[in-house]
GROMACS .gro file of C-alpha atoms in nm:
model
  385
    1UNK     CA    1  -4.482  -5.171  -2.096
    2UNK     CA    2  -4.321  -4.845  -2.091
    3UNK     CA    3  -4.497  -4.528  -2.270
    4UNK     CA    4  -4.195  -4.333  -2.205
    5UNK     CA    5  -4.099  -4.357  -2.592
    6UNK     CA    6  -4.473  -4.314  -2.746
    7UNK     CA    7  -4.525  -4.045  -2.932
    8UNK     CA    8  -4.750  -3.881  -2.748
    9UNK     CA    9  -5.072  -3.653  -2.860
   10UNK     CA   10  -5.022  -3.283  -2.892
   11UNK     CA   11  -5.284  -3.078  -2.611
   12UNK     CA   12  -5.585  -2.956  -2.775
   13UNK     CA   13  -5.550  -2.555  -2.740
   14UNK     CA   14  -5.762  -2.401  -2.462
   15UNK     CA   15  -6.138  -2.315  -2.652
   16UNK     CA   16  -6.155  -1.976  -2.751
   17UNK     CA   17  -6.474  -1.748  -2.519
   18UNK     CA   18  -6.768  -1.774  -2.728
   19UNK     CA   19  -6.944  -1.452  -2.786
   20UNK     CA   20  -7.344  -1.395  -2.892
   21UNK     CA   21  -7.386  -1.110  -3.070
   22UNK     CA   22  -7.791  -1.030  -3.010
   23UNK     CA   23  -7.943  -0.759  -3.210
   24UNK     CA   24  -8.249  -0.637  -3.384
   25UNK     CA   25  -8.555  -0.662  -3.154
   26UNK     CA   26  -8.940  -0.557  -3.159
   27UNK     CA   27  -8.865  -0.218  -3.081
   28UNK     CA   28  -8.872   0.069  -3.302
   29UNK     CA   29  -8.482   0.102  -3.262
   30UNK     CA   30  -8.438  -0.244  -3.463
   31UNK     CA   31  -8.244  -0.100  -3.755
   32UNK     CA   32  -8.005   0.119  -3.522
   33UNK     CA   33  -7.927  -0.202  -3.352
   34UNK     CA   34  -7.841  -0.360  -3.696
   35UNK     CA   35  -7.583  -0.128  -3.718
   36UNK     CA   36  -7.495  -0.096  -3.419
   37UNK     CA   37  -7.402  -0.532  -3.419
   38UNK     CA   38  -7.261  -0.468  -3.801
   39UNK     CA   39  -6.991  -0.244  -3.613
   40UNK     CA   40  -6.968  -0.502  -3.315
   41UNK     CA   41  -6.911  -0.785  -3.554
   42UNK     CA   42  -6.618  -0.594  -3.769
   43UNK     CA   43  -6.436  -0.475  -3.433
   44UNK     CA   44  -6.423  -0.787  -3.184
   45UNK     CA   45  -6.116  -0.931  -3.209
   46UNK     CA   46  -6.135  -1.296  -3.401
   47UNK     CA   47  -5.833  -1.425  -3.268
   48UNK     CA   48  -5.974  -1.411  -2.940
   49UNK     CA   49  -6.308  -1.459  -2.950
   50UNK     CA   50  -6.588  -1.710  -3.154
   51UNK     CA   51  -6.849  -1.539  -3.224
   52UNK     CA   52  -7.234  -1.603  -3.266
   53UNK     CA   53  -7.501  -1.348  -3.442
   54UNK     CA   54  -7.823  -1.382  -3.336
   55UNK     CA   55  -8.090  -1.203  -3.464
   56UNK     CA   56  -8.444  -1.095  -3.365
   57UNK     CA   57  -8.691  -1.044  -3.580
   58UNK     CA   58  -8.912  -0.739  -3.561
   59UNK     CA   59  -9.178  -1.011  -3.466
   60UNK     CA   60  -8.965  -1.150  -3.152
   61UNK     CA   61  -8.820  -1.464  -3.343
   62UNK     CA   62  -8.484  -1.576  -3.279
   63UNK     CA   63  -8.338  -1.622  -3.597
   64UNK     CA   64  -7.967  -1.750  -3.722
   65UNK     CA   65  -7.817  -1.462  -3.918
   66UNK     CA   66  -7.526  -1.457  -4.154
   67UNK     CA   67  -7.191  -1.281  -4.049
   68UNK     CA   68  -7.182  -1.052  -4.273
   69UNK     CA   69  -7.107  -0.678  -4.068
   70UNK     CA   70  -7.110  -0.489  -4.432
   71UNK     CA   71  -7.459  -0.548  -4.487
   72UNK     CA   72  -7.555  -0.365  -4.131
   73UNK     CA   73  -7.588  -0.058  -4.293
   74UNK     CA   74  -7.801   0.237  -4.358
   75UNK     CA   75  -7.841   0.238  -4.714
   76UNK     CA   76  -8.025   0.536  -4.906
   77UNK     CA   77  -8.142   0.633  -4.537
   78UNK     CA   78  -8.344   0.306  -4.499
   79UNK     CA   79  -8.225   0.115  -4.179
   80UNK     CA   80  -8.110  -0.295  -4.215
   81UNK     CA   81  -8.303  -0.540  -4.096
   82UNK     CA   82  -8.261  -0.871  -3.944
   83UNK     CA   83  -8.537  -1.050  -4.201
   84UNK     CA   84  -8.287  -0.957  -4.442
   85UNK     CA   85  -7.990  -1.143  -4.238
   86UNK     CA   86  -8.166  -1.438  -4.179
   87UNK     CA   87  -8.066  -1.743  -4.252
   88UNK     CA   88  -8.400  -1.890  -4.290
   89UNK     CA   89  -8.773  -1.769  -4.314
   90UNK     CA   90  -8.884  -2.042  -4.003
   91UNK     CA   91  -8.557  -2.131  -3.807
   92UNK     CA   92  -8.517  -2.024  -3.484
   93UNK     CA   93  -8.248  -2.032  -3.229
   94UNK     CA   94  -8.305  -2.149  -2.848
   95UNK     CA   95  -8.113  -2.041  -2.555
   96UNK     CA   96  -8.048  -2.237  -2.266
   97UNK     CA   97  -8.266  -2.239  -1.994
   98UNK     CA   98  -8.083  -2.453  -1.764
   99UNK     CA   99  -7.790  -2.263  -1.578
  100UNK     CA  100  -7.602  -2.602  -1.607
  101UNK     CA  101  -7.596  -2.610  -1.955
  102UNK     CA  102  -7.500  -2.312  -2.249
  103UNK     CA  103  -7.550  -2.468  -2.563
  104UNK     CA  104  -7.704  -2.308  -2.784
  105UNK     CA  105  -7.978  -2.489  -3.053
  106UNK     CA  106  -8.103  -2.383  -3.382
  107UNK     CA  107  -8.402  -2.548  -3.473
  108UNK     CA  108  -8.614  -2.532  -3.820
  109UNK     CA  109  -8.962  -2.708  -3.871
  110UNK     CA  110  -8.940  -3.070  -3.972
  111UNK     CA  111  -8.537  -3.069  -3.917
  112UNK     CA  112  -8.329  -3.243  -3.595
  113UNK     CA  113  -8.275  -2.931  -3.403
  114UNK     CA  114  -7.905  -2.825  -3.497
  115UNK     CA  115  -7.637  -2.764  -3.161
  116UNK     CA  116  -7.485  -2.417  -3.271
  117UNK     CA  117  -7.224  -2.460  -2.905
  118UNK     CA  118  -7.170  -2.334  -2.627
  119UNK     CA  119  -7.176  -1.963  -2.545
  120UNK     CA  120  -6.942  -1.790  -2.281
  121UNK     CA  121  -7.086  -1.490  -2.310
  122UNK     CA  122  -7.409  -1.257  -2.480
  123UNK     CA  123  -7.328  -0.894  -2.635
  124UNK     CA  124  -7.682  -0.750  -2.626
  125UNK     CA  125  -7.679  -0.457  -2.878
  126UNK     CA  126  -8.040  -0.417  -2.861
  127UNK     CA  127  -8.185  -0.021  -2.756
  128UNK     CA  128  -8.510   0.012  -2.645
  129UNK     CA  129  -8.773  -0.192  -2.519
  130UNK     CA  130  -8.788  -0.584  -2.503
  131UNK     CA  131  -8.411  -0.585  -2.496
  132UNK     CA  132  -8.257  -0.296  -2.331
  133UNK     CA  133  -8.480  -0.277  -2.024
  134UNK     CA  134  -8.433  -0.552  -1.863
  135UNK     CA  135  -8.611  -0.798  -2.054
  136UNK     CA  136  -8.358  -0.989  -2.227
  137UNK     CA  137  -8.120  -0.981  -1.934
  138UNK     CA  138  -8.384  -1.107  -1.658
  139UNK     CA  139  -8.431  -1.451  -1.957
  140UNK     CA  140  -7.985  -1.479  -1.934
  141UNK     CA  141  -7.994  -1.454  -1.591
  142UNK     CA  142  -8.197  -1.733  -1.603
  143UNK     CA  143  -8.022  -1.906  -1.809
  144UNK     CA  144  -7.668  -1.842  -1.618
  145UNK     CA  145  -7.505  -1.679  -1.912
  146UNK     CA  146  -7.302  -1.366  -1.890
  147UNK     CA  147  -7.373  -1.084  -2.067
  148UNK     CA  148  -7.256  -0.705  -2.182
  149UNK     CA  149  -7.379  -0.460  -2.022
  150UNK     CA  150  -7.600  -0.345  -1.709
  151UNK     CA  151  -7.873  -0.632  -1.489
  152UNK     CA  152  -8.200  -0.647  -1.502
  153UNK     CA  153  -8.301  -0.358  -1.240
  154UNK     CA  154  -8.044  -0.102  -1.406
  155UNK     CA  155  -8.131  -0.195  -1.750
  156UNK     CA  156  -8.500  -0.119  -1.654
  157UNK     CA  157  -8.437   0.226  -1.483
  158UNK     CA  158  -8.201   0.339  -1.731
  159UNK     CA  159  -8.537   0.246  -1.984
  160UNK     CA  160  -8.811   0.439  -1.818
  161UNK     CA  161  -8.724   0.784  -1.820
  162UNK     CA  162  -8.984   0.883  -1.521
  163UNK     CA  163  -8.776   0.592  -1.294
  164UNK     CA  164  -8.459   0.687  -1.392
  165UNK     CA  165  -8.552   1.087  -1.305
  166UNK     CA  166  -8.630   0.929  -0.941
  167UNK     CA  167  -8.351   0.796  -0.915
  168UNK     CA  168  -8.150   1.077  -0.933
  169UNK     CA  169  -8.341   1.309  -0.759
  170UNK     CA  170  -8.307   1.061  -0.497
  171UNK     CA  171  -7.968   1.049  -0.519
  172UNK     CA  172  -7.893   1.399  -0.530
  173UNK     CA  173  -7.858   1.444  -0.925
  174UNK     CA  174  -8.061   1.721  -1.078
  175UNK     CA  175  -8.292   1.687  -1.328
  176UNK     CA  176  -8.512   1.909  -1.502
  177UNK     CA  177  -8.891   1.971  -1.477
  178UNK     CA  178  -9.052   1.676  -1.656
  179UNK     CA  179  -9.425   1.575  -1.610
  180UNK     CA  180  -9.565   1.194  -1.693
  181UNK     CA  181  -9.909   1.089  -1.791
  182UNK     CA  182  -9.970   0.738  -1.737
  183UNK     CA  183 -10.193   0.507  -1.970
  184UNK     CA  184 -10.459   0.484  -1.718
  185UNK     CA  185 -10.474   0.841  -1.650
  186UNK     CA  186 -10.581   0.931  -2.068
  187UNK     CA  187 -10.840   0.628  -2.016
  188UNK     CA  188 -11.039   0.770  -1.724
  189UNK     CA  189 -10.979   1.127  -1.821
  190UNK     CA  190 -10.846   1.211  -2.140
  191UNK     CA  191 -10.937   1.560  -2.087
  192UNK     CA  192 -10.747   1.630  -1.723
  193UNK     CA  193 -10.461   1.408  -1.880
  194UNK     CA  194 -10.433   1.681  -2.144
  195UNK     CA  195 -10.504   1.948  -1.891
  196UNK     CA  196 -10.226   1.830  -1.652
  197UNK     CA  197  -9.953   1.898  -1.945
  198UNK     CA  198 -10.122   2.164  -2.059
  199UNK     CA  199 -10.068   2.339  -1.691
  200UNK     CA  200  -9.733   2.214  -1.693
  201UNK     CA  201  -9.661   2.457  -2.012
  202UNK     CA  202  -9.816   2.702  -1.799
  203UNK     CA  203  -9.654   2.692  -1.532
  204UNK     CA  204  -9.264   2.618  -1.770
  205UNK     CA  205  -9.350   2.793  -2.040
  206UNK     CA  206  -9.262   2.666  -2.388
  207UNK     CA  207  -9.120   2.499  -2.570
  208UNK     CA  208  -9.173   2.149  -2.430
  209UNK     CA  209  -9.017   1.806  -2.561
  210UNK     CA  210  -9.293   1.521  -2.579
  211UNK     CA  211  -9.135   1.194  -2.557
  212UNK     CA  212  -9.211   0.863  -2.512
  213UNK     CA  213  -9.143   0.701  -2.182
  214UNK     CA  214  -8.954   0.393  -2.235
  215UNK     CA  215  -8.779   0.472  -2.594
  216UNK     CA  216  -8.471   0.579  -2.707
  217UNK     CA  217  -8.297   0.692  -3.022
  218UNK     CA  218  -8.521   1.008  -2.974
  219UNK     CA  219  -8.754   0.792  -3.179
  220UNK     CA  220  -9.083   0.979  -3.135
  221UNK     CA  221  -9.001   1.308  -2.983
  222UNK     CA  222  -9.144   1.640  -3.068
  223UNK     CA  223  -9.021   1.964  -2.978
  224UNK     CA  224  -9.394   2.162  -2.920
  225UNK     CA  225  -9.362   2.541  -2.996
  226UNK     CA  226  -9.728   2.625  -2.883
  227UNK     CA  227 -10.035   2.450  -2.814
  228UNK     CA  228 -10.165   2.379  -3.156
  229UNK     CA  229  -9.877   2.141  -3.177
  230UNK     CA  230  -9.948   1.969  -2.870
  231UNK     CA  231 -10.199   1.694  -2.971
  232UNK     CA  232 -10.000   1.555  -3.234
  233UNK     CA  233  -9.669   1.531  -3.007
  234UNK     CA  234  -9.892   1.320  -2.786
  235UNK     CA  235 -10.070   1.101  -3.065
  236UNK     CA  236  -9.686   1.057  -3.209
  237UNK     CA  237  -9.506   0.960  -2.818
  238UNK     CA  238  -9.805   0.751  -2.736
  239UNK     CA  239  -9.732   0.531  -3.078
  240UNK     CA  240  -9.433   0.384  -2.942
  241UNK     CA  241  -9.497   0.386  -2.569
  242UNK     CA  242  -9.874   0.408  -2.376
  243UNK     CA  243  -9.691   0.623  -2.127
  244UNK     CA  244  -9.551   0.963  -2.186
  245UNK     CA  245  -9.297   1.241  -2.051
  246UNK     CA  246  -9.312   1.566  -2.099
  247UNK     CA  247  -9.009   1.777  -2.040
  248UNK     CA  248  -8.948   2.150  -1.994
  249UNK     CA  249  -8.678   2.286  -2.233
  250UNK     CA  250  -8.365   2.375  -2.080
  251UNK     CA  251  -8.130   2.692  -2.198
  252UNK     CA  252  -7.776   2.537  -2.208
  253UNK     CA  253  -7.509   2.330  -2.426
  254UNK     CA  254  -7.560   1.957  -2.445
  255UNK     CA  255  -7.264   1.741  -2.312
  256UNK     CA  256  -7.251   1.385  -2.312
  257UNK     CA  257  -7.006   1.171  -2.121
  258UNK     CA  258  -6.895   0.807  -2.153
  259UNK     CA  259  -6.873   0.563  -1.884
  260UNK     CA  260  -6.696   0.228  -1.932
  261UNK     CA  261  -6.618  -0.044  -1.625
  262UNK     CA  262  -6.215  -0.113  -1.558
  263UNK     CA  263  -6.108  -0.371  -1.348
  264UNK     CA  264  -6.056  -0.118  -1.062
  265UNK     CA  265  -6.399   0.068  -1.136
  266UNK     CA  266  -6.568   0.282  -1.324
  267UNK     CA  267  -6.453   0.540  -1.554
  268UNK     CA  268  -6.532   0.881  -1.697
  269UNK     CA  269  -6.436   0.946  -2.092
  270UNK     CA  270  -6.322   1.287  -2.237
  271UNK     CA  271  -6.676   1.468  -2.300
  272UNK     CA  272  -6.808   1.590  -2.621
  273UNK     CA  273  -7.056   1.809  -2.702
  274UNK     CA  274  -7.375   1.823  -2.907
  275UNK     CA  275  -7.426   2.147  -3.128
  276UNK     CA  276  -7.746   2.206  -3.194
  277UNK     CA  277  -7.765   2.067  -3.612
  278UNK     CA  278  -7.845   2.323  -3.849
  279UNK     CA  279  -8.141   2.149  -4.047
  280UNK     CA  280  -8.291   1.985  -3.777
  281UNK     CA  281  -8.510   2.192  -3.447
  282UNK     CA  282  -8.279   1.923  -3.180
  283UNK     CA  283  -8.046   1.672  -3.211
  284UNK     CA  284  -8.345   1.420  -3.343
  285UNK     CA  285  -8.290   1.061  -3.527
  286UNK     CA  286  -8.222   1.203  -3.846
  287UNK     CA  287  -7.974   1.401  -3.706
  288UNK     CA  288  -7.784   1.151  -3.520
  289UNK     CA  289  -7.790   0.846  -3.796
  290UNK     CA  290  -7.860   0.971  -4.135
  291UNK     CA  291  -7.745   1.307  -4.157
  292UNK     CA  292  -7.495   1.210  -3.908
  293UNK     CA  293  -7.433   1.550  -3.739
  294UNK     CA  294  -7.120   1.570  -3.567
  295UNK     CA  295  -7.066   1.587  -3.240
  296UNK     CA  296  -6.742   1.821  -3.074
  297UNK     CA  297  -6.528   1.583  -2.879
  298UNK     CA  298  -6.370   1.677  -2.696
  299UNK     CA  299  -6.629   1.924  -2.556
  300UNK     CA  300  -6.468   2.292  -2.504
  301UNK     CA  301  -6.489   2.302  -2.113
  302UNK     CA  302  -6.289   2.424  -1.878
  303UNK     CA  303  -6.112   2.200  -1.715
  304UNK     CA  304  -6.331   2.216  -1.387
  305UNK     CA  305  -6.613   2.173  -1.573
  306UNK     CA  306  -6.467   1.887  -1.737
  307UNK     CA  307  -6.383   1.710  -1.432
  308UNK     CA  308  -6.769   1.767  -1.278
  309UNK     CA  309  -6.895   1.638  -1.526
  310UNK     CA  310  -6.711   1.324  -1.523
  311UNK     CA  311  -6.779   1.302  -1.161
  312UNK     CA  312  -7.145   1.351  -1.199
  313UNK     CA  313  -7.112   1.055  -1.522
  314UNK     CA  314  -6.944   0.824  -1.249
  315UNK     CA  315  -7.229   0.894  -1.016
  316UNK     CA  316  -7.534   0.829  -1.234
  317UNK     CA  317  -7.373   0.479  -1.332
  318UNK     CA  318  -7.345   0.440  -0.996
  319UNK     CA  319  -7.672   0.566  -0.922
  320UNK     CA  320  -7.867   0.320  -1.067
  321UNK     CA  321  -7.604   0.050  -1.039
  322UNK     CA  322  -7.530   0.027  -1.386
  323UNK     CA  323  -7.258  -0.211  -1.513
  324UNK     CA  324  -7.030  -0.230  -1.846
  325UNK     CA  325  -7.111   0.099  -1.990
  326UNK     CA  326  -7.369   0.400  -1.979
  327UNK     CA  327  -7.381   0.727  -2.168
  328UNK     CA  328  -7.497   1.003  -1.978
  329UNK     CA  329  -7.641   1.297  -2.138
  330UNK     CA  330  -7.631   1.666  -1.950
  331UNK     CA  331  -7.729   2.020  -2.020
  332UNK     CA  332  -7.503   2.266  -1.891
  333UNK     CA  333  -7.710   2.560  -1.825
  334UNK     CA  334  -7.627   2.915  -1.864
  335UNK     CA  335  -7.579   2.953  -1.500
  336UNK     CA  336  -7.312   2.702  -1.538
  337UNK     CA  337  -7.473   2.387  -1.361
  338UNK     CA  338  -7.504   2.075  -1.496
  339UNK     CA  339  -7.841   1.843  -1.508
  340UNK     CA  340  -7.863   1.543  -1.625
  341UNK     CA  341  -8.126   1.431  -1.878
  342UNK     CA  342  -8.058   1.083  -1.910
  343UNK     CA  343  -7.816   0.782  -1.935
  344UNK     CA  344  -7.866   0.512  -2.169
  345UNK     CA  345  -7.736   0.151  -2.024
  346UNK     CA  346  -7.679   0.044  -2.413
  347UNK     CA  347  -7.614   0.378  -2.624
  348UNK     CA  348  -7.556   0.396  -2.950
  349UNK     CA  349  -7.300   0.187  -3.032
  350UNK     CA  350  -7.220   0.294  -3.425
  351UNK     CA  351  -6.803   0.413  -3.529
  352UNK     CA  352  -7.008   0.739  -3.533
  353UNK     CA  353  -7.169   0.732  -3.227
  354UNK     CA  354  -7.065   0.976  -2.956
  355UNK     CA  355  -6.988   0.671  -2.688
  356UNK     CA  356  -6.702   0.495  -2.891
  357UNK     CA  357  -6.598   0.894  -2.991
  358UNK     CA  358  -6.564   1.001  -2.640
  359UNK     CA  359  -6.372   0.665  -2.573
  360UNK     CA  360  -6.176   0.707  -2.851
  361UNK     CA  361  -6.063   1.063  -2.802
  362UNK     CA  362  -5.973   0.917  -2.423
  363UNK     CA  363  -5.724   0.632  -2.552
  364UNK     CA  364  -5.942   0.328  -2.560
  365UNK     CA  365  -6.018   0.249  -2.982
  366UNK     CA  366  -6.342   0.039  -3.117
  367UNK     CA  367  -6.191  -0.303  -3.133
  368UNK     CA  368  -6.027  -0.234  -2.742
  369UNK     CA  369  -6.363  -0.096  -2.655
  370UNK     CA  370  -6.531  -0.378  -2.725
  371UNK     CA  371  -6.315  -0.635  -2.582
  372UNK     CA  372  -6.298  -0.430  -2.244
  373UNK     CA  373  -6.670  -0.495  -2.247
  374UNK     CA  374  -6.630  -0.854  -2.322
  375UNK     CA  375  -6.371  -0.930  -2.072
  376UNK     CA  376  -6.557  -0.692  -1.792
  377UNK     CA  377  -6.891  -0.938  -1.869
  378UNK     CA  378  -6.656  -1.219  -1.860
  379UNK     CA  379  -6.531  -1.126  -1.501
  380UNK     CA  380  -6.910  -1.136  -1.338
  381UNK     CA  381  -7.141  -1.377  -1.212
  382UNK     CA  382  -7.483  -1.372  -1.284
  383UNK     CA  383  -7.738  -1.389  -0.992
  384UNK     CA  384  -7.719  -1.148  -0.743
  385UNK     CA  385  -7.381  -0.941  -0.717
   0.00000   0.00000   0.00000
């Protein structure tokens, strides 16, 4: 019999790319990465994409969150949280762990686990620890999904301020003086750990920043005017990370510079620069998300010192073999040289951050912003590359 005349059935249209929007985390940047998704989840194009939120608890569960961007927000300067989000007080959501298979499962106590889908692709927006370094990218590598952002190695040295300083040096990048006491050095000798910062000072003068290691948001900085100050710089850096960094302060303007992966390379964004805010001693957390102190972009430069700078962003992503994105943060001193302080692999990824600023004062707006990240995730392989 012929079929020739038989209505036949319409194609199913090709499945959209699934996106997981991760967020939250155990680090003390959860709330900042609230927002940061809240943003994420308002801009990504819904035509294009499905999208997933995922939440993590401040206690490391995996929790099924509502899609609801407007309530990521600071609200009477308190931070959001992802306990509030949650869909449940027990569920939890599993990844894959088999390369061969992407589905994701939500599973509650006495319940059939739940199959959320497949996922295409993971947009971590988690800063600091247990997400941004490495972590979480090292469990989706496992799990042969592909993700925003920078692999396991860059993530980590774009963490740990002390690696990441290496790794410019080594490259050629300038840094300034820093010192770091290590966790084992305060427990055989607290006393010569103090000392050695102490000589430091001596030797750089002050003031000096005290930072933890391996944070971000400057999240327990202090800028030390003198020595009396010193002790409780340390006691507040060594509550977020065992291991501390202690940096001379440099004389200059503060410049930042986006980087964002094309499908011909990497790129350098217009700069911007960060005045120094008028109620705050640096440009602290208060002063980047609830005051909200403006940054200048673009950055008055000449337009030589706009293009080294751009060059010197291009090389510190490529440094440290970043991928997706990086921010990279410079001083330019008042001899008219330019050291970098640091990059972060996942900045701060607000409307009023200074990454989608810089971007957007180069051409490239939020919603493109993110999708460029998307499709440049999309594009790579996980494993080695």
């Amino acid at each position: 019999m012929s079929t020739e005349n038989l209505p036949q059935s319409p194609e199913q249209p090709p499945r959209k790319p699934r996106v997981a929007v991760v967020f939250g985390g155990r680090s003390s940047e959860h709330g900042i990465s609230v927002v940061t998704a809240g943003a994420v989840l308002k801009a990504i194009d819904r035509t294009k994409y499905d999208v997933l939120p995922i939440g993590i608890t401040q206690d490391g569960r995996w929790a099924l969150t509502a899609d609801e961007p407007e309530r990521m927000a600071i609200v009477d300067r308190r931070p959001p949280s992802v306990d509030a989000l949650a869909e449940s007080d027990e569920g939890g959501v599993i990844l894959p762990v088999d390369p061969a298979n992407r589905e994701v499962v939500y599973s509650e106590p006495g319940s059939v686990p739940k199959a959320l889908g497949e996922v295409d692709v993971v947009f971590p927006v988690l800063h600091g620890p247990y997400g941004e370094d490495g972590t979480l990218q090292g469990l989706l590598e496992l799990s042969g999904v592909p993700y925003v952002g920078s692999g396991v190695l860059s993530s980590a040295v774009g963490q740990d301020k002390e690696y990441m300083k290496r790794v410019f040096t080594s490259f050629g990048l300038g840094v300034g003086p820093y010192v770091v006491v290590r966790p084992r050095e305060w427990e055989r000798d607290e006393t010569a750990a103090r000392k050695k910062i102490v000589d430091f000072a001596g030797e750089h003068g002050w003031p000096l920043f005290v930072k933890p290691a391996r944070a971000g948001s400057s999240i327990g900085i202090t800028k030390v005017d003198d020595l009396s100050g010193l002790d409780e710089a340390i006691a507040e850096a060594q509550q977020h990370d065992p291991k501390i960094l202690v940096e001379a302060a440099l004389r200059g303007r503060e410049i930042e510079c986006g980087v964002l992966e094309f499908e011909d390379g990497p790129r350098a964004s217009a700069p911007a620069e960060i005045p120094t805010p008028e109620a705050h001693a640096y440009y602290d957390f208060e002063a980047k998300y609830i005051d909200s102190t403006p940054g200048i972009v673009p950055a008055p430069l000449t337009p030589e010192e706009t293009a080294e700078v751009q060059r010197l962003a291009v090389d510190a992503f490529e440094a440290a073999s970043c991928e997706g994105l990086v921010r990279a943060d410079f001083f330019l001193t008042e001899d008219g040289e330019f050291v970098i302080n640091e990059i972060n692999t996942m900045p701060g990824f607000t409307p009023i951050s200074m990454y989608p600023q810089m971007w957007q004062a180069s051409g490239v707006s939020y919603p493109e912003l993110v999708d460029r990240l998307v499709q440049a995730a999309l594009r790579r392989s996980t494993g080695l590359r």
